[in-house]
mmCIF file of C-alpha atoms (C1' of nucleotides) in Angstrom:
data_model
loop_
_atom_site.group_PDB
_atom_site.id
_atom_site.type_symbol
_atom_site.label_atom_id
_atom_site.label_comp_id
_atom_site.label_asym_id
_atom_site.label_seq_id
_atom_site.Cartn_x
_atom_site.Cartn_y
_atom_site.Cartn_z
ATOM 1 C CA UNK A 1 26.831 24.205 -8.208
ATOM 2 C CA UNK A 2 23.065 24.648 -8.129
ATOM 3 C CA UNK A 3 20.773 22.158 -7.964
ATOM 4 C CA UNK A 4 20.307 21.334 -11.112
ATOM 5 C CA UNK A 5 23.791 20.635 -11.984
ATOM 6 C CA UNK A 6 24.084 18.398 -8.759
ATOM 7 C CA UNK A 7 21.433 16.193 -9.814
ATOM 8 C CA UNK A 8 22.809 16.004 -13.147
ATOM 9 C CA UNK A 9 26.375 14.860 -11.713
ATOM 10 C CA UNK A 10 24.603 12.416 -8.761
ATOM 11 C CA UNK A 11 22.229 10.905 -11.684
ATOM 12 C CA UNK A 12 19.313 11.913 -8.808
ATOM 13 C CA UNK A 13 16.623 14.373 -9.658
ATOM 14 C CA UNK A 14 15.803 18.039 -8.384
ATOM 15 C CA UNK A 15 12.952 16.882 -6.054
ATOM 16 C CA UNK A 16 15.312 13.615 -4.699
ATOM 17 C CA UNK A 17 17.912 16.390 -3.600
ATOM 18 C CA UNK A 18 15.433 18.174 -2.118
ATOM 19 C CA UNK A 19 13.873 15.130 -0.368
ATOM 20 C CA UNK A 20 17.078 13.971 0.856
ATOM 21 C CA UNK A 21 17.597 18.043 2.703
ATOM 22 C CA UNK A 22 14.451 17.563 4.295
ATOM 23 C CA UNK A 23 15.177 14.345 5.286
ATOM 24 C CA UNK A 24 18.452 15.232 7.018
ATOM 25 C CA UNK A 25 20.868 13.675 4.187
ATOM 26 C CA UNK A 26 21.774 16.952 3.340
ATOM 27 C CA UNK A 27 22.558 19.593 5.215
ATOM 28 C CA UNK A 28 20.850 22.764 4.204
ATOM 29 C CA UNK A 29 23.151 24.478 1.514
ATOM 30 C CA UNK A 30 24.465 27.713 1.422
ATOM 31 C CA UNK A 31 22.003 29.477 -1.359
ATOM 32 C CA UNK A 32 22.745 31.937 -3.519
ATOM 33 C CA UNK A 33 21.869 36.334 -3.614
ATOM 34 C CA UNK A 34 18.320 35.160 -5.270
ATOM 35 C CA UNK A 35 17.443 32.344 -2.884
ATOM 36 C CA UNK A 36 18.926 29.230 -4.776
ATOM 37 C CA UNK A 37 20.977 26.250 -3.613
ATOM 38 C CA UNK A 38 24.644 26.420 -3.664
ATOM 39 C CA UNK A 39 26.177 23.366 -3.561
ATOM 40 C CA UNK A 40 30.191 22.261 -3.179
ATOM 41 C CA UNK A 41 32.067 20.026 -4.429
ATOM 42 C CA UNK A 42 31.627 17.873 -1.216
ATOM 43 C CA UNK A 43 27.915 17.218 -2.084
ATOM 44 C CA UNK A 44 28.716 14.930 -5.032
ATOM 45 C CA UNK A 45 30.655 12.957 -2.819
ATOM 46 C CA UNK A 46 28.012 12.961 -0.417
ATOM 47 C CA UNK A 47 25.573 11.897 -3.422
ATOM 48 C CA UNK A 48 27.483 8.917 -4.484
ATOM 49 C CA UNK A 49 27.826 7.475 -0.712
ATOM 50 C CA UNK A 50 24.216 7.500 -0.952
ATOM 51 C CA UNK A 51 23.633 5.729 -3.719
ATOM 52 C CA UNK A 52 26.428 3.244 -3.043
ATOM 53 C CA UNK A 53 24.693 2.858 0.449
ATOM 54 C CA UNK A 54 21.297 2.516 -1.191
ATOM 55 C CA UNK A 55 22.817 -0.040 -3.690
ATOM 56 C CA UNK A 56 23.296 -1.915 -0.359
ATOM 57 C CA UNK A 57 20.031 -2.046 0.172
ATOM 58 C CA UNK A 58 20.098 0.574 3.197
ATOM 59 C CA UNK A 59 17.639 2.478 4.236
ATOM 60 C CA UNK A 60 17.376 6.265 3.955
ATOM 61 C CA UNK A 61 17.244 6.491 7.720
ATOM 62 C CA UNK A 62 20.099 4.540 8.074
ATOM 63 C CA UNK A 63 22.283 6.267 5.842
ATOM 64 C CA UNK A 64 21.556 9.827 7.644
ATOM 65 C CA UNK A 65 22.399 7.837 11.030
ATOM 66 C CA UNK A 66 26.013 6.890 9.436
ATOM 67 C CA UNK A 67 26.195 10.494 7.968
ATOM 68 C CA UNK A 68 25.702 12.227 11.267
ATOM 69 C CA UNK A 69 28.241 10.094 12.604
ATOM 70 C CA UNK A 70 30.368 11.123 9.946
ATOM 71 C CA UNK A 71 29.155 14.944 10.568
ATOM 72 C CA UNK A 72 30.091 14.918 14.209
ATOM 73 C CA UNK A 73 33.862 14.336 13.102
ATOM 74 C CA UNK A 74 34.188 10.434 14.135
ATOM 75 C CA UNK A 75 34.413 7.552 11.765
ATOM 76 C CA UNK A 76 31.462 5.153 11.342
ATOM 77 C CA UNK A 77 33.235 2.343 10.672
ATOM 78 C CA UNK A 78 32.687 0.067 13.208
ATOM 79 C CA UNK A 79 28.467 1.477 13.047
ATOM 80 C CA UNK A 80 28.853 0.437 9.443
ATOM 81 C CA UNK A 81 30.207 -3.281 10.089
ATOM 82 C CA UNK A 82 27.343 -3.752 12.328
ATOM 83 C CA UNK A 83 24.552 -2.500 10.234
ATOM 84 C CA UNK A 84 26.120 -4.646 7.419
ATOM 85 C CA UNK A 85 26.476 -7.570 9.804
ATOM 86 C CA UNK A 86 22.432 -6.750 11.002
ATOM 87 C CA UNK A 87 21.948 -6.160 7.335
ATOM 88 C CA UNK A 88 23.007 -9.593 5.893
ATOM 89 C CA UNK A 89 21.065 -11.426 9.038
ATOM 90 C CA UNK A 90 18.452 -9.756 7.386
ATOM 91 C CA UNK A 91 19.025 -10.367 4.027
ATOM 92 C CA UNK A 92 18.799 -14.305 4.825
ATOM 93 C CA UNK A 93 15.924 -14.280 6.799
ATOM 94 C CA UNK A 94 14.265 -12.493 4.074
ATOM 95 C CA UNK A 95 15.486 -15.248 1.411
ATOM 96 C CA UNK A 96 14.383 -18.257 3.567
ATOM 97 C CA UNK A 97 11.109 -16.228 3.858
ATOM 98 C CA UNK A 98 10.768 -16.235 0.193
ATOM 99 C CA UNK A 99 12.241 -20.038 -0.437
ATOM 100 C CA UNK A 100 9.621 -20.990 2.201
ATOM 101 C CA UNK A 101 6.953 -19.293 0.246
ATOM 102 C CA UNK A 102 7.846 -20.301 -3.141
ATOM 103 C CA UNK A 103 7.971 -23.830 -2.336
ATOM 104 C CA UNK A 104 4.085 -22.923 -0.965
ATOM 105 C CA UNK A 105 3.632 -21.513 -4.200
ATOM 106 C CA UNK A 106 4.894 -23.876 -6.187
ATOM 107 C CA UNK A 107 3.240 -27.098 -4.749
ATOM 108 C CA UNK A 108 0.100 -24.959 -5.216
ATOM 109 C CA UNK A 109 0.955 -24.896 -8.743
ATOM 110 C CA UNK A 110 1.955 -27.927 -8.919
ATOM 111 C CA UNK A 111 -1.533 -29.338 -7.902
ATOM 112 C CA UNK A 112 -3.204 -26.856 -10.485
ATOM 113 C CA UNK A 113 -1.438 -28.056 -13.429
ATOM 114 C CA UNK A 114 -3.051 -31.146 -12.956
ATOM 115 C CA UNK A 115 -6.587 -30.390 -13.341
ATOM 116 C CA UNK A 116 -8.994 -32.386 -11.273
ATOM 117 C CA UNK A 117 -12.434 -31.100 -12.265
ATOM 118 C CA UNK A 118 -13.766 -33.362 -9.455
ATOM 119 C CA UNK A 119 -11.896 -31.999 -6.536
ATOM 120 C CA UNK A 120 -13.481 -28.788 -7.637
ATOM 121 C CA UNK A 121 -15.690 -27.544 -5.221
ATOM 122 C CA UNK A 122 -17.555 -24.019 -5.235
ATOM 123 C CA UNK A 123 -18.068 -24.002 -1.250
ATOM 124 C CA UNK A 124 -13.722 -23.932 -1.008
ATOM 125 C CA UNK A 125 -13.814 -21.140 -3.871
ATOM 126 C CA UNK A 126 -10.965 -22.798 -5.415
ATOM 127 C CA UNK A 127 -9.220 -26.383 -4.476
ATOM 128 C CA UNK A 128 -6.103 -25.405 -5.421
ATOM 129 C CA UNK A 129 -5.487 -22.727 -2.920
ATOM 130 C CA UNK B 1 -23.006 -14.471 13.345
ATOM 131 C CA UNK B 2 -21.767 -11.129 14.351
ATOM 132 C CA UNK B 3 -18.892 -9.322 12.664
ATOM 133 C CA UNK B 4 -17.113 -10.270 16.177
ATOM 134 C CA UNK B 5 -17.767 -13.980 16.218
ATOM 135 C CA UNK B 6 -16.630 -14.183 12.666
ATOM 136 C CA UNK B 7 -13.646 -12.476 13.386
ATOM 137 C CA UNK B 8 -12.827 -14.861 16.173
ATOM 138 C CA UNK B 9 -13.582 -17.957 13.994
ATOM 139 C CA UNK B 10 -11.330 -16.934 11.220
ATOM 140 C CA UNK B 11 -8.725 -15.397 13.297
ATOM 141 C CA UNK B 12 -8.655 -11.638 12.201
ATOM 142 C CA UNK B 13 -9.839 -8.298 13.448
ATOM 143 C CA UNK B 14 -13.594 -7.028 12.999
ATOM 144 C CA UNK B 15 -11.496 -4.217 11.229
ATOM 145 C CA UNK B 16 -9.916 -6.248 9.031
ATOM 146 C CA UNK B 17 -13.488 -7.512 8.282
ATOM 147 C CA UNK B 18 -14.862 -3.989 7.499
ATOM 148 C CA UNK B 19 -12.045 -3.308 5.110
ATOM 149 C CA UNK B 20 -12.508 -6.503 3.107
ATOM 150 C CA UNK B 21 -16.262 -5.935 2.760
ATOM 151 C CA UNK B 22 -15.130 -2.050 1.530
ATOM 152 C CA UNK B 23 -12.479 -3.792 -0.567
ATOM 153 C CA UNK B 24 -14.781 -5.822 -2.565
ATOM 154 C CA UNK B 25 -13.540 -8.981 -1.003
ATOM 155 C CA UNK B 26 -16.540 -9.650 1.071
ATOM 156 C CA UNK B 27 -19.927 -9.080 -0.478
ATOM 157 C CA UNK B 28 -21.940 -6.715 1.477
ATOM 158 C CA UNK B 29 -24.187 -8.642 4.075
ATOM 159 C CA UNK B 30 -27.466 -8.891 5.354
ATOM 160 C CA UNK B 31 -27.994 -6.617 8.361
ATOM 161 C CA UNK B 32 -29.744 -7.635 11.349
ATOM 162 C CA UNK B 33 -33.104 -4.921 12.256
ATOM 163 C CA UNK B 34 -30.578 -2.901 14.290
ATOM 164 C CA UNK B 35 -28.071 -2.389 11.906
ATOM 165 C CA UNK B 36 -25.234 -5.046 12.652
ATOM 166 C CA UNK B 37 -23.918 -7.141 10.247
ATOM 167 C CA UNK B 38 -25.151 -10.748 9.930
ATOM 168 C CA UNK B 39 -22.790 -13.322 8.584
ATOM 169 C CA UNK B 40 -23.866 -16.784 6.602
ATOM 170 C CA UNK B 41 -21.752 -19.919 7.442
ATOM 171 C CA UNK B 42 -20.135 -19.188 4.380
ATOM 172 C CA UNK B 43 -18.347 -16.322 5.173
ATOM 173 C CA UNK B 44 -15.999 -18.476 7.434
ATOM 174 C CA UNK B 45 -15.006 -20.740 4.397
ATOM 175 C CA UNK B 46 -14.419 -17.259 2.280
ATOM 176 C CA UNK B 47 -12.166 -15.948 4.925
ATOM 177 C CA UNK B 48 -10.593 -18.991 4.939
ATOM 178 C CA UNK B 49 -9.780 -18.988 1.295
ATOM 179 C CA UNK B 50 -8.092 -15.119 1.428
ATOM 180 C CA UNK B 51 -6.425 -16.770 4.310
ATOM 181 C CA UNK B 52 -4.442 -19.350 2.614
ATOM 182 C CA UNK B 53 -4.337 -17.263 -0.072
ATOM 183 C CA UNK B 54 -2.657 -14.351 1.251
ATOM 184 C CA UNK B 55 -0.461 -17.400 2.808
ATOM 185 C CA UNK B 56 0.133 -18.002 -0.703
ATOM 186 C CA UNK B 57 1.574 -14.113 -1.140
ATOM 187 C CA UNK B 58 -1.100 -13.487 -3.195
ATOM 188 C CA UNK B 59 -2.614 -9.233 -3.261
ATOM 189 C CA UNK B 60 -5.949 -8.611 -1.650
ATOM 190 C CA UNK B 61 -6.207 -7.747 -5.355
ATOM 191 C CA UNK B 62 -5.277 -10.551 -6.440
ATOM 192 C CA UNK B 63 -8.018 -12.242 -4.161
ATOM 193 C CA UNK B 64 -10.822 -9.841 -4.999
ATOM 194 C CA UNK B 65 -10.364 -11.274 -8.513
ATOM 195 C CA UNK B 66 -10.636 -14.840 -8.031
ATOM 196 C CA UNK B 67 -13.574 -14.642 -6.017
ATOM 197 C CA UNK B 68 -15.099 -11.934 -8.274
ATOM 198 C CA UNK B 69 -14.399 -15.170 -10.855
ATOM 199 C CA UNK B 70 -16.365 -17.591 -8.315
ATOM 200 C CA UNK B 71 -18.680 -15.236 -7.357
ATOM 201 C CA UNK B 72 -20.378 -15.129 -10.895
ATOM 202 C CA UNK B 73 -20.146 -19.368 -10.739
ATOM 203 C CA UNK B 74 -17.264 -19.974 -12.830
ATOM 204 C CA UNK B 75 -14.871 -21.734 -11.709
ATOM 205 C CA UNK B 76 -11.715 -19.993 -10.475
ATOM 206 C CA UNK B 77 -8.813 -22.988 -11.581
ATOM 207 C CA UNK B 78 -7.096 -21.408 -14.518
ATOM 208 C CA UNK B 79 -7.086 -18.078 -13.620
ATOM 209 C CA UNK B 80 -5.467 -19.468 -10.151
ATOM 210 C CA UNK B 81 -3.103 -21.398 -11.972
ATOM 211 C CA UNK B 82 -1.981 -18.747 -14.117
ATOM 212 C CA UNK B 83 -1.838 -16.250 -11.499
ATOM 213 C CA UNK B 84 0.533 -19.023 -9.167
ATOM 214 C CA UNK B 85 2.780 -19.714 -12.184
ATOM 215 C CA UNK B 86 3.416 -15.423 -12.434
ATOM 216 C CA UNK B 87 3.586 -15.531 -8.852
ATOM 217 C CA UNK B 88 6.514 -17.884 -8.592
ATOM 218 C CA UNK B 89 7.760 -16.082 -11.642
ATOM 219 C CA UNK B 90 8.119 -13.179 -9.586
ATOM 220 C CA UNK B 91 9.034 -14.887 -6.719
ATOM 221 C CA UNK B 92 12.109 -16.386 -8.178
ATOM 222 C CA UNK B 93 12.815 -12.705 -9.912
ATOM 223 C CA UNK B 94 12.909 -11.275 -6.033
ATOM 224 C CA UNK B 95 15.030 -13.819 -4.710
ATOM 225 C CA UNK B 96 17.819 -13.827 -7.629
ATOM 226 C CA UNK B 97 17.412 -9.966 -6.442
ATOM 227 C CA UNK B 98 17.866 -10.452 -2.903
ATOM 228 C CA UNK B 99 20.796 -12.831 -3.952
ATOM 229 C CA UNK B 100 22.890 -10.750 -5.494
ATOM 230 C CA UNK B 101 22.166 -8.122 -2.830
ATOM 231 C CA UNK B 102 23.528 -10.197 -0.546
ATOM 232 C CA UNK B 103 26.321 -10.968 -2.127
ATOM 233 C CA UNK B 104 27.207 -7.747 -2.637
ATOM 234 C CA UNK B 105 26.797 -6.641 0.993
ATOM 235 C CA UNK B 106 28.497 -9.742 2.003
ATOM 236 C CA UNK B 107 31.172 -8.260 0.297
ATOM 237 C CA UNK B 108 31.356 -4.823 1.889
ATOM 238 C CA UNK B 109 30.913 -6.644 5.128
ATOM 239 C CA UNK B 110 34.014 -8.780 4.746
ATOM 240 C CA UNK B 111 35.723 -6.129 3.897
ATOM 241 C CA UNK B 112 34.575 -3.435 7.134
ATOM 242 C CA UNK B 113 35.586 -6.560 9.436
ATOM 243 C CA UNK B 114 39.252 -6.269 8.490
ATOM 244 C CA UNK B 115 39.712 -2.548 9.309
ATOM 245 C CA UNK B 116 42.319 -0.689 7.662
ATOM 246 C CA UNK B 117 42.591 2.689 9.141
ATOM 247 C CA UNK B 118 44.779 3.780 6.547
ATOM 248 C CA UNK B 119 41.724 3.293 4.434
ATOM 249 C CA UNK B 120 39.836 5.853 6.199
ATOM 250 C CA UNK B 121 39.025 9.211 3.872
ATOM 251 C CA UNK B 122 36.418 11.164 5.456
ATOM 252 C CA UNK B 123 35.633 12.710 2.216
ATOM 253 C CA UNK B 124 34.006 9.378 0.894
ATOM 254 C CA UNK B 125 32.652 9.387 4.475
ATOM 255 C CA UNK B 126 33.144 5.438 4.929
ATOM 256 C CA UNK B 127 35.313 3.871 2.629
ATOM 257 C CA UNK B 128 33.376 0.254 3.447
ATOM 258 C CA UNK B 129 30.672 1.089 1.031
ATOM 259 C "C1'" DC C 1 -30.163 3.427 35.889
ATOM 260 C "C1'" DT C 2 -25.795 2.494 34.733
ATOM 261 C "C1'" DT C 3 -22.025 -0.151 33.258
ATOM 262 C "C1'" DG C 4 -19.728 -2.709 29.843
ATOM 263 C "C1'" DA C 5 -19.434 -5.216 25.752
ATOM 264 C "C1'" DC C 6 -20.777 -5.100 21.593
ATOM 265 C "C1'" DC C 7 -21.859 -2.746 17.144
ATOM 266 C "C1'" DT C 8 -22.100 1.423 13.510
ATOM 267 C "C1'" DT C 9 -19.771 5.069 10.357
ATOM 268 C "C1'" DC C 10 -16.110 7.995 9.018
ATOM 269 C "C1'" DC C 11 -11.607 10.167 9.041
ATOM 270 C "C1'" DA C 12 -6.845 9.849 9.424
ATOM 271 C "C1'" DG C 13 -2.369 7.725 9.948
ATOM 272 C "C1'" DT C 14 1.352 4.022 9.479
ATOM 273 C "C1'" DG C 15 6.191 3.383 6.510
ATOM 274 C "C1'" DT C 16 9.111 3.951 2.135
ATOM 275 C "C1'" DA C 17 11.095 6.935 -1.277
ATOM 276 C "C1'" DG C 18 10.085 9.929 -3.696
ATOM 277 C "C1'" DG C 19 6.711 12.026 -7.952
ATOM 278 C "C1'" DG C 20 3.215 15.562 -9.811
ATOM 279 C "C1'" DG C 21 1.911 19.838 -10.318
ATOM 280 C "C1'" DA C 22 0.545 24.651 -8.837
ATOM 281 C "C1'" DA C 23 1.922 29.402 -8.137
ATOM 282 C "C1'" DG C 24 5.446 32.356 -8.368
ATOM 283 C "C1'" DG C 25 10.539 34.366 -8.594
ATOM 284 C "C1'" DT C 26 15.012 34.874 -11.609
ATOM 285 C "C1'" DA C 27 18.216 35.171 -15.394
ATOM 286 C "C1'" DC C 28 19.382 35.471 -20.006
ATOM 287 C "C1'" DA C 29 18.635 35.353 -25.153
ATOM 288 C "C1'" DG C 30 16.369 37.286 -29.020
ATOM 289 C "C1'" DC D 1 8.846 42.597 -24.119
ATOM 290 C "C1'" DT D 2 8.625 37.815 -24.312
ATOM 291 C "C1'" DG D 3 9.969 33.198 -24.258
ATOM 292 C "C1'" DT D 4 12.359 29.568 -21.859
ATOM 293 C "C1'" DA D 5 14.867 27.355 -18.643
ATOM 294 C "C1'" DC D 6 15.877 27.451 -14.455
ATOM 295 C "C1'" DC D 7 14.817 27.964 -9.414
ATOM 296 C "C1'" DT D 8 11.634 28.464 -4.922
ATOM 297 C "C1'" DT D 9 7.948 26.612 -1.538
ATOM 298 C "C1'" DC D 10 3.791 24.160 -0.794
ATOM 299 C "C1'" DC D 11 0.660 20.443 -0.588
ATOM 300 C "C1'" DC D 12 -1.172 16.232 -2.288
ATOM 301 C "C1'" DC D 13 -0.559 11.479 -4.365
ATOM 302 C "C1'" DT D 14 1.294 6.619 -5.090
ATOM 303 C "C1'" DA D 15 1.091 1.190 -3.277
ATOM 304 C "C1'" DC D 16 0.003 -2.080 0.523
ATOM 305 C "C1'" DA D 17 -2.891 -3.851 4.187
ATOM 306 C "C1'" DC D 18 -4.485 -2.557 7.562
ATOM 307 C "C1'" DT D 19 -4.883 0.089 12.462
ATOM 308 C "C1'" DG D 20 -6.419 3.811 15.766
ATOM 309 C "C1'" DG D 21 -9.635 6.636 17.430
ATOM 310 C "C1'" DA D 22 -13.761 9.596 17.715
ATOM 311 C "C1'" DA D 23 -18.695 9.910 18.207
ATOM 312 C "C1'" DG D 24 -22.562 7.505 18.731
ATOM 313 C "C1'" DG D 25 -26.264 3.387 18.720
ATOM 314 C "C1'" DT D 26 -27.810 -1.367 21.000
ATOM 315 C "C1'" DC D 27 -28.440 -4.786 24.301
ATOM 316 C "C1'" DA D 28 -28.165 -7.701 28.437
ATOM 317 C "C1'" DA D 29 -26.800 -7.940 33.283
ATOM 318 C "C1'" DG D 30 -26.669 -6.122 37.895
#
DNA sequence: CTTGACCTTCCAGTGTAGGGGAAGGTACAG
DNA sequence: CTGTACCTTCCCCTACACTGGAAGGTCAAG
């Protein structure tokens, strides 16, 4: 399979194949007489973990650390539960981050959408921030 | 004041000073005979502003235009308020995201912390995502 | 006279996940 | 022989908000 038709099948493009070789996600194919990229069938599989993994909201770097595990013959499993465990700690500090900041926001707004041209004043740039 | 004693009084870096005056979100001040910057009482109440502002998850773009707006002695209000009512727009757009993100890692976690080893296929390297 | 605390400019790097495009090799159809 | 559709490596660019460091000028104290 060269590259071309791996991307195709992964729904990834040439350079994101090469990016993800360079970046340790893939190890460096077998290439062809005239210098190309020969890939097995194993590298779609590979391709969809990926994007399942990224669809997870993992990181690249993170991914390669569960792949290597994967590469040295042992099962990740229990390196996966605790990303995922690390990963939706994260997740819900991230949302009460953003809830704390849109109620900010919104009382902001609030303020603005009641226009009080004599709380305006040019030394504060704006009263309503 | 000095670039340092500003800094100090509104809490940030003289670096972070330099790159607001070279982003267009300080103007470009007077400069005492040997060369160093000379700040007006004002500039305190300015960095104030992007203060709150950035509190307010606005973009040093963002920032740069409202004071652009001031700057030329209009006032700011309904630009702000439009920009705060696409802000929590977007706001509540990237926390519907993270949502459902979580949810769906929530999902993969539950499902890693009741291991099945039969479940285990090395060829979709970790069958918990 | 020197030390140290300031200040100046400018260049480069941080992290994330690739994208753009140049310059050149390869394979096959017409 | 030429067009075209691939492929190769290489380096630079994107957004965001700074941060680090080099090389050098200024000023007051000891």
């Amino acid at each position: 399979m060269r590259i071309g038709e791996a991307a195709v099948a992964s729904g990834m493009t040439t350079k994101t194949l090469r990016f993800y070789e360079a970046s340790g996600l893939l190890p460096a194919t077998e290439r062809a007489t005239n210098g190309y990229r020969d890939y097995g069938a194993d590298t779609t599989a590979r391709l969809d973990f990926i994007r399942r993994s990224r669809a997870a909201g993992l990181t690249l770097a993170q991914i390669r650390d569960i792949l290597q595990i994967r590469d040295v013959g042992e099962a990740p499993c229990m390196h996966v539960r605790d990303l995922l465990a690390r990963q939706l700690a994260d997740l819900d500090r991230q949302i009460a981050e953003l809830l704390a900041l849109r109620a900010t926001v919104a009382e902001f707004h609030d303020a603005a959408s009641e226009p009080d041209p004599a709380a305006c004043d040019p030394d504060r740039i704006c009263s309503y921030l």
